[in-house]
mmCIF file of C-alpha atoms in Angstrom:
data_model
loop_
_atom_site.group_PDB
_atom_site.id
_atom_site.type_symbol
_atom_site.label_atom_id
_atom_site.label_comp_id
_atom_site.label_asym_id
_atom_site.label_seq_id
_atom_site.Cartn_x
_atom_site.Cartn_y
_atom_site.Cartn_z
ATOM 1 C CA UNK A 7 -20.965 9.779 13.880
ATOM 2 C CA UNK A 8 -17.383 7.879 14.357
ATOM 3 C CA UNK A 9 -15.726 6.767 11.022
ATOM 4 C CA UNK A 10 -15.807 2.945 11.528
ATOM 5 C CA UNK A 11 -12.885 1.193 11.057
ATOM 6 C CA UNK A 12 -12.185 -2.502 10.167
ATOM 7 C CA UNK A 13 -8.509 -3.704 11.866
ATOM 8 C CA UNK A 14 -7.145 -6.526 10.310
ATOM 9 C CA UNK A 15 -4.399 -8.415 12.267
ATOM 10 C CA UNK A 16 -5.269 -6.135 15.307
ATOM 11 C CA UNK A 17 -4.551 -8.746 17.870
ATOM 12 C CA UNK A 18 -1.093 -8.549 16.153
ATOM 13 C CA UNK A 19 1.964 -6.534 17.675
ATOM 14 C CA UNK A 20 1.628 -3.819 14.972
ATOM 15 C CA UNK A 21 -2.246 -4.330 14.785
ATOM 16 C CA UNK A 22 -2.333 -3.583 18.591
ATOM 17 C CA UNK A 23 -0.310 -0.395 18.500
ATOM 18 C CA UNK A 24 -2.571 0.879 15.546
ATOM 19 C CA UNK A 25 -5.600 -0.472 17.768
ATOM 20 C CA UNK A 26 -4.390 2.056 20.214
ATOM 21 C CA UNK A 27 -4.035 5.102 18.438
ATOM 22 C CA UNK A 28 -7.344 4.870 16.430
ATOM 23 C CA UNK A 29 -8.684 4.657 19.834
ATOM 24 C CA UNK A 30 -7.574 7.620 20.851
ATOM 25 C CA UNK A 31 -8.242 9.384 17.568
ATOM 26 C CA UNK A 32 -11.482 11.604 17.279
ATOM 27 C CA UNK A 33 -14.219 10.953 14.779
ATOM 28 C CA UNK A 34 -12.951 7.230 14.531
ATOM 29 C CA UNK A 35 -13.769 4.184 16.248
ATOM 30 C CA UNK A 36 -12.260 0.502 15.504
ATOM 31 C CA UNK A 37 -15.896 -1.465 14.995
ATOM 32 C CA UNK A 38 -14.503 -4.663 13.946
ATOM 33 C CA UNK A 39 -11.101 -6.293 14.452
ATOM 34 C CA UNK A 40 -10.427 -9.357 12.240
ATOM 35 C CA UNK A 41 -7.823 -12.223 12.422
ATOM 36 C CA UNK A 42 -5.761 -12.851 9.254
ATOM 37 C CA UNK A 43 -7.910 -16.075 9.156
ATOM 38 C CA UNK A 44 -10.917 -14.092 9.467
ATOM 39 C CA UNK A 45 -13.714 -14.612 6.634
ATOM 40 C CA UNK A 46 -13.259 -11.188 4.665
ATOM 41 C CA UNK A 47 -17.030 -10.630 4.373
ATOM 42 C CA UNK A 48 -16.821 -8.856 8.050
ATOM 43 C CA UNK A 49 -15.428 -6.117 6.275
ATOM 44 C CA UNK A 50 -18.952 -5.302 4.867
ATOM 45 C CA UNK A 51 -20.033 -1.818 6.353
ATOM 46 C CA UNK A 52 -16.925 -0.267 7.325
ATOM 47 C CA UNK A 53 -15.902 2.734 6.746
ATOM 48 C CA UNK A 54 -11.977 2.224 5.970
ATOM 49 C CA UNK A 55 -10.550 -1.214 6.569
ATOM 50 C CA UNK A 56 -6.310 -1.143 8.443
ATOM 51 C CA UNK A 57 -4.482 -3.964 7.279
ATOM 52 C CA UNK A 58 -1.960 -5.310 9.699
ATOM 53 C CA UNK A 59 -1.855 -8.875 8.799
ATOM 54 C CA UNK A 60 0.668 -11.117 6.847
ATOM 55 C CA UNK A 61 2.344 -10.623 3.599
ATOM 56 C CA UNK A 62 0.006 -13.571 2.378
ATOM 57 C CA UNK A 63 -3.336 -12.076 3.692
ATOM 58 C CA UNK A 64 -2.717 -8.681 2.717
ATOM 59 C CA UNK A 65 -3.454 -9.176 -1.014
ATOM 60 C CA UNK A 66 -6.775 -10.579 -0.450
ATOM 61 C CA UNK A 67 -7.684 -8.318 1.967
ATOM 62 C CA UNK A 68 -6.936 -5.162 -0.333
ATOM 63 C CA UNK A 69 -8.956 -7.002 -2.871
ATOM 64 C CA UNK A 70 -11.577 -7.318 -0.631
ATOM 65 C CA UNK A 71 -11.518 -3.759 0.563
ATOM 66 C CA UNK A 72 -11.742 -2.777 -2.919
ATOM 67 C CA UNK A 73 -14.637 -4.871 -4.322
ATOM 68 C CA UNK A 74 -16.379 -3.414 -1.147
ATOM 69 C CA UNK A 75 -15.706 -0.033 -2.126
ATOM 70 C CA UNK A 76 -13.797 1.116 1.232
ATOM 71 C CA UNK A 77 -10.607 2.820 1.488
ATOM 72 C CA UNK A 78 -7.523 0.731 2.560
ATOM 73 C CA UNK A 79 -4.754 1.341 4.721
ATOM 74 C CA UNK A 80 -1.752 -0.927 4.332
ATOM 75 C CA UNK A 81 0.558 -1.320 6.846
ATOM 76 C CA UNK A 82 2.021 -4.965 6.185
ATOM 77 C CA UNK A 83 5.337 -5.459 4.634
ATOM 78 C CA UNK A 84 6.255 -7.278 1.931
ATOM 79 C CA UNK A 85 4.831 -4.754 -0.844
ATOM 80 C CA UNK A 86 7.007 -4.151 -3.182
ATOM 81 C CA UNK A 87 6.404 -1.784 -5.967
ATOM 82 C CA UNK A 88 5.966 -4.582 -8.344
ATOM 83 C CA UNK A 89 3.003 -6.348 -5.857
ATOM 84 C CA UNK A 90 1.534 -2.883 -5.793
ATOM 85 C CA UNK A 91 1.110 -2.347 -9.389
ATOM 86 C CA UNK A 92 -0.550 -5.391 -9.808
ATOM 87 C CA UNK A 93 -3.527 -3.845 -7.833
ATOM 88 C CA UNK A 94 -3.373 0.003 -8.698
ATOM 89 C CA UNK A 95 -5.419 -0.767 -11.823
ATOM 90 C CA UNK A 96 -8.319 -2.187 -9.516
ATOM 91 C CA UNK A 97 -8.012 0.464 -6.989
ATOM 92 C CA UNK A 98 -8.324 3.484 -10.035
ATOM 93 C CA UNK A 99 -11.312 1.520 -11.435
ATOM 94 C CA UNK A 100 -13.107 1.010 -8.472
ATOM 95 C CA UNK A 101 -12.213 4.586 -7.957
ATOM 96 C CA UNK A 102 -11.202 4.179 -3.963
ATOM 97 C CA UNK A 103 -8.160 5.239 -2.584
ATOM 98 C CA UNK A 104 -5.161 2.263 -0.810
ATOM 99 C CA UNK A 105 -2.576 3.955 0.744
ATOM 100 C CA UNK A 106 0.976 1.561 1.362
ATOM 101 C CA UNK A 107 3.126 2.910 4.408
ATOM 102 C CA UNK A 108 6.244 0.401 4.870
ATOM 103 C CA UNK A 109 7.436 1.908 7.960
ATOM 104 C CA UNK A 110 5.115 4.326 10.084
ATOM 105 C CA UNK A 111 8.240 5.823 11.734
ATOM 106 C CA UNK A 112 8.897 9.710 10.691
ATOM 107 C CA UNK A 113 12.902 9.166 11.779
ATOM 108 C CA UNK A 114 12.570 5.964 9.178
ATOM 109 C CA UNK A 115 11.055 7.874 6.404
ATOM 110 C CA UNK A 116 13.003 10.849 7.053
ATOM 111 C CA UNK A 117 16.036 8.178 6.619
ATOM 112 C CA UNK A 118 15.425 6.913 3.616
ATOM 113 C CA UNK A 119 14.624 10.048 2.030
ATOM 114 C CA UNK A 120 17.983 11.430 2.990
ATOM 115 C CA UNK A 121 19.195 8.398 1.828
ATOM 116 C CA UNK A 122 17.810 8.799 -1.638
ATOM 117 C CA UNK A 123 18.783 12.360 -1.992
ATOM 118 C CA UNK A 124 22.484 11.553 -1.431
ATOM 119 C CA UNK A 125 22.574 8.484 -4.047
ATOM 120 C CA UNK A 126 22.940 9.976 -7.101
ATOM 121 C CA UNK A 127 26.645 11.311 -5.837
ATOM 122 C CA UNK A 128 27.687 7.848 -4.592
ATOM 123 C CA UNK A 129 28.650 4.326 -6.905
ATOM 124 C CA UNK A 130 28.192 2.272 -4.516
ATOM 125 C CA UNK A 131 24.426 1.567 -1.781
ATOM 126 C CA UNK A 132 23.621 -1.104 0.359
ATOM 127 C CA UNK A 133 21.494 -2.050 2.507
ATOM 128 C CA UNK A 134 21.481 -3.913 6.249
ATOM 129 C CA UNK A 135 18.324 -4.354 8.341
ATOM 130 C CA UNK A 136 17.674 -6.339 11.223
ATOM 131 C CA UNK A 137 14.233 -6.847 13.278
ATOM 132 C CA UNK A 138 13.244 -9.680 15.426
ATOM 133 C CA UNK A 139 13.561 -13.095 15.159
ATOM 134 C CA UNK A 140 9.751 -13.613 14.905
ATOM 135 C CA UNK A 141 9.530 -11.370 11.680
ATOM 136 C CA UNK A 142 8.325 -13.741 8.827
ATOM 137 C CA UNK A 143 9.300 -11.705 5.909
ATOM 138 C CA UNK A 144 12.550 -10.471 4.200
ATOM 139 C CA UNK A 145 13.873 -8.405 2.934
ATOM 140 C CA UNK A 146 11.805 -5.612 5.212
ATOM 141 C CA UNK A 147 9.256 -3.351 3.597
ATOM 142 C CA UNK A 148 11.514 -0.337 4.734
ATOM 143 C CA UNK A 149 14.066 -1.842 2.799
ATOM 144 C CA UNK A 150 12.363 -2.842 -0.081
ATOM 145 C CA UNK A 151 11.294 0.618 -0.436
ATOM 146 C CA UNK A 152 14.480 2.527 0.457
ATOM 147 C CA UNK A 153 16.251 -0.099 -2.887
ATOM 148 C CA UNK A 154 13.407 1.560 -4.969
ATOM 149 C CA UNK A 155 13.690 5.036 -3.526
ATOM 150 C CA UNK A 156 17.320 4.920 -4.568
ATOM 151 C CA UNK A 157 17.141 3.504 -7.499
ATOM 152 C CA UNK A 158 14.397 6.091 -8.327
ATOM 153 C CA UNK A 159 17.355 8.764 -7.774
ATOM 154 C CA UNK A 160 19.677 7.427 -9.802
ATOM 155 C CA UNK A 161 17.657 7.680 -13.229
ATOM 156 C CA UNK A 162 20.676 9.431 -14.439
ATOM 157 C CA UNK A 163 23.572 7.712 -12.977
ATOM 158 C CA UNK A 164 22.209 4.158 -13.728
ATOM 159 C CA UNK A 165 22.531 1.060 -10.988
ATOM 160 C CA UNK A 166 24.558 1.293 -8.327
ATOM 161 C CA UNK A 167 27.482 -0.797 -8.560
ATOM 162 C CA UNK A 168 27.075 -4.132 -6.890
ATOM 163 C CA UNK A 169 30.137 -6.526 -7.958
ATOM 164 C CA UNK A 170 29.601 -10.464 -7.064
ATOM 165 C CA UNK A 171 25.903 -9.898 -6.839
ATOM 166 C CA UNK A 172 25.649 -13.402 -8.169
ATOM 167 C CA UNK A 173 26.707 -15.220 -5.146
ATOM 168 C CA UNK A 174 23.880 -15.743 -2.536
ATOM 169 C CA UNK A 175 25.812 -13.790 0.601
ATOM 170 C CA UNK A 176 25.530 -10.343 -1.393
ATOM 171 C CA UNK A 177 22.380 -10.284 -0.355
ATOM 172 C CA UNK A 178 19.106 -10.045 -2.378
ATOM 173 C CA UNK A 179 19.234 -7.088 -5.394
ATOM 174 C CA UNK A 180 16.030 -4.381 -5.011
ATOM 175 C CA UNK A 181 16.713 -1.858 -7.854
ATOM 176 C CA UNK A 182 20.676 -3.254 -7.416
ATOM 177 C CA UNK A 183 21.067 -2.538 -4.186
ATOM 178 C CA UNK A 184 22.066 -4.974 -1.800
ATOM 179 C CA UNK A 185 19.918 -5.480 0.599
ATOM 180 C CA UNK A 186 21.124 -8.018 4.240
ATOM 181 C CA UNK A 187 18.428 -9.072 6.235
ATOM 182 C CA UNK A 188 19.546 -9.760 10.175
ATOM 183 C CA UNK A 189 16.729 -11.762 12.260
ATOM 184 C CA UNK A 190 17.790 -12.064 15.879
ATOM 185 C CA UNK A 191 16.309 -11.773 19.151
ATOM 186 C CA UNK A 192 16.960 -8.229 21.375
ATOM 187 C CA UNK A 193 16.377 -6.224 18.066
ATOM 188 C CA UNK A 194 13.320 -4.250 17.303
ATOM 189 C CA UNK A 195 14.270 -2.352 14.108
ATOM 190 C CA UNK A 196 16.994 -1.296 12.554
ATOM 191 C CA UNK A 197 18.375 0.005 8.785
ATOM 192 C CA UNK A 198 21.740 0.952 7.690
ATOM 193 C CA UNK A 199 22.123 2.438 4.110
ATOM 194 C CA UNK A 200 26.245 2.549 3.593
ATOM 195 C CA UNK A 201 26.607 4.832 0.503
ATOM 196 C CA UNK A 202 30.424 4.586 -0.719
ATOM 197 C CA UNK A 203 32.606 6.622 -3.011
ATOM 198 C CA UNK A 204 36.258 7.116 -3.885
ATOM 199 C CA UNK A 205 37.979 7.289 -0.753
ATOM 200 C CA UNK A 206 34.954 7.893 1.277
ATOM 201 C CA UNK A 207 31.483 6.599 2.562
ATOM 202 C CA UNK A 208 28.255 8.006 3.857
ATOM 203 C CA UNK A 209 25.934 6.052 6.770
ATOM 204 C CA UNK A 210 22.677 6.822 7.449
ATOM 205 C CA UNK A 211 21.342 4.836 10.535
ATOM 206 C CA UNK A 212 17.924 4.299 11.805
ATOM 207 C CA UNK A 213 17.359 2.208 14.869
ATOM 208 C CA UNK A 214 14.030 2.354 16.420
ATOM 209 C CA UNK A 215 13.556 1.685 20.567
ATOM 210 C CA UNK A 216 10.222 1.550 21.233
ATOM 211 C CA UNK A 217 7.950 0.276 18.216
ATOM 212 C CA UNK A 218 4.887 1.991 19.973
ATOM 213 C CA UNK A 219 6.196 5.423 20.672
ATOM 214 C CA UNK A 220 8.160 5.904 17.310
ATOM 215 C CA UNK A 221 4.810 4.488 14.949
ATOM 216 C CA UNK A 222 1.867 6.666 16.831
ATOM 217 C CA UNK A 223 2.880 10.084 15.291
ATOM 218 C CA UNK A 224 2.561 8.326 11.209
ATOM 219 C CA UNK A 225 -0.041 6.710 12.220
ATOM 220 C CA UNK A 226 -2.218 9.520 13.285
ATOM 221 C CA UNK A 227 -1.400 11.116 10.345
ATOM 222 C CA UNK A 228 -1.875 7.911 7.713
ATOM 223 C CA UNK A 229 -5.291 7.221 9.141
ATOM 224 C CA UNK A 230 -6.940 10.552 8.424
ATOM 225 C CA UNK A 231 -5.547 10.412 4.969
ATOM 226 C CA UNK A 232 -6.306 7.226 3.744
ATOM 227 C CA UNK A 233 -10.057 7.621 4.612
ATOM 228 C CA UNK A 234 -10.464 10.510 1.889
ATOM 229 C CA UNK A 235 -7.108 9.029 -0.481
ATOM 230 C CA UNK A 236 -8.406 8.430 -4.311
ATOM 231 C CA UNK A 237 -5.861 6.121 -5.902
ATOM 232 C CA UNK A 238 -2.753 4.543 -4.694
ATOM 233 C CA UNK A 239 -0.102 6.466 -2.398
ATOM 234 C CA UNK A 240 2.965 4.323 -0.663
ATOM 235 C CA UNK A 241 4.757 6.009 2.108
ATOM 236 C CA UNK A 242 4.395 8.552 4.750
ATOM 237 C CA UNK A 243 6.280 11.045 2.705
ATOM 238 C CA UNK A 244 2.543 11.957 1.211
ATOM 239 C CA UNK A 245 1.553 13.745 4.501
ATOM 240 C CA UNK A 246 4.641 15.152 5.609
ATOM 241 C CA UNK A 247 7.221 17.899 4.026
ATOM 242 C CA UNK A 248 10.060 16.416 4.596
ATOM 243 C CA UNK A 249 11.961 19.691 3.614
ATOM 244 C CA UNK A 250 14.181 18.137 0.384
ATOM 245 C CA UNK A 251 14.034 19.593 -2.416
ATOM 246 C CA UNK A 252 16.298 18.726 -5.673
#
């Protein structure tokens, strides 16, 4: 029998390209596909509920998932590790598994792990992203959790340094870095992390083409792992080897 799975925000961009892959997936079959002004109660009976929604919806529907006892996939933005830890404690008691992926690209994740590994030997990180015009939330979740990836690295070496961070066009601080947030038509994703030193700098560049193509690989492999997750995991980097090691 299929595993049946509850898409929220599948008539969505994002919720249609995840739409497509479960459907192609064996053993799982999308049984119910819910607006983000859908009444949450549909969610009764599945098997593992895919959020694709809004950054406003997505709270309730985790909540949801998790008084129902089904697994949760997350893939809307705006969770930031802060948001996250406010429902880890309900997740562990309820003893179900929610699994947070900001950016279903490997090249992204790859990215921002690279990123991350070469922070520590740098002063100075920040960040620019740009998506469409029609995106409704910034900073990204990709960026959001590159900040906190980076920050994570630096345990040693303290905050980056980030001088005028006071004034409004330094962009918004995530774990001190800088983070600029582009929204213009023609784009469809795209992160810069500019790492700088004496007398040098470092770029790493991600630019994704074609949404559909780059996010099928992560999620084929997030789906799968989220149905049988216990706790809270945030980020491909779970299911992969990305090959760093420290």
């Amino acid at each position: 029998m299929s595993t049946q799975v509850a898409l929220v925000g599948g008539t969505g961009k994002l919720g249609s390209i995840i739409r497509a892959v479960i459907d192609e997936l064996e053993g799982f079959e999308v049984s119910r596909v819910l607006t983000s002004s859908s009444d949450l109660s549909e969610l009764d009976g599945a098997d593992l509920v895919v959020d694709a929604s809004t950054p406003q919806v997505s709270v309730e529907v985790v909540r949801a998932a998790v008084e129902h006892g089904i697994n949760v996939l997350v893939a809307t933005s705006g969770w930031s590790s802060e948001r996250i830890a406010l429902v880890r404690p309900l997740v562990e008691a309820a003893g179900t598994g929610a699994v947070f992926i900001p950016n279903f690209s490997l090249g992204s994740v790859l990215g921002s792990a690279l990123a991350a590994a070469a922070a520590p030997f740098f002063g100075s990180a920040e960040i620019i992203e740009a998506h469409r015009e029609t995106k409704i939330d910034s900073p990204s979740g990709t960026a959001v959790r590159t900040a906190e990836l980076i920050a994570a690295a630096r345990t040693d070496q303290g905050p980056v340094s980030a001088p005028h961070a006071d004034q409004r066009a330094r962009g918004q601080q995530v774990g001190s870095v800088p983070i600029h947030s582009l929204r213009r038509p023609g784009v469809v994703a795209k992160q810069e992390v500019i790492l700088s030193g004496p007398g040098e700098s470092l770029t790493f560049t991600h630019d994704t083409i074609d949404s559909a193509l780059a996010y099928a690989p992560g999620i084929r492999l997030a789906v799968p792992f989220a149905l049988k997750a216990t706790g809270v995991f945030v980020g491909l980097e779970h299911m992969i080897d990305i090959g760093i090691r420290s």
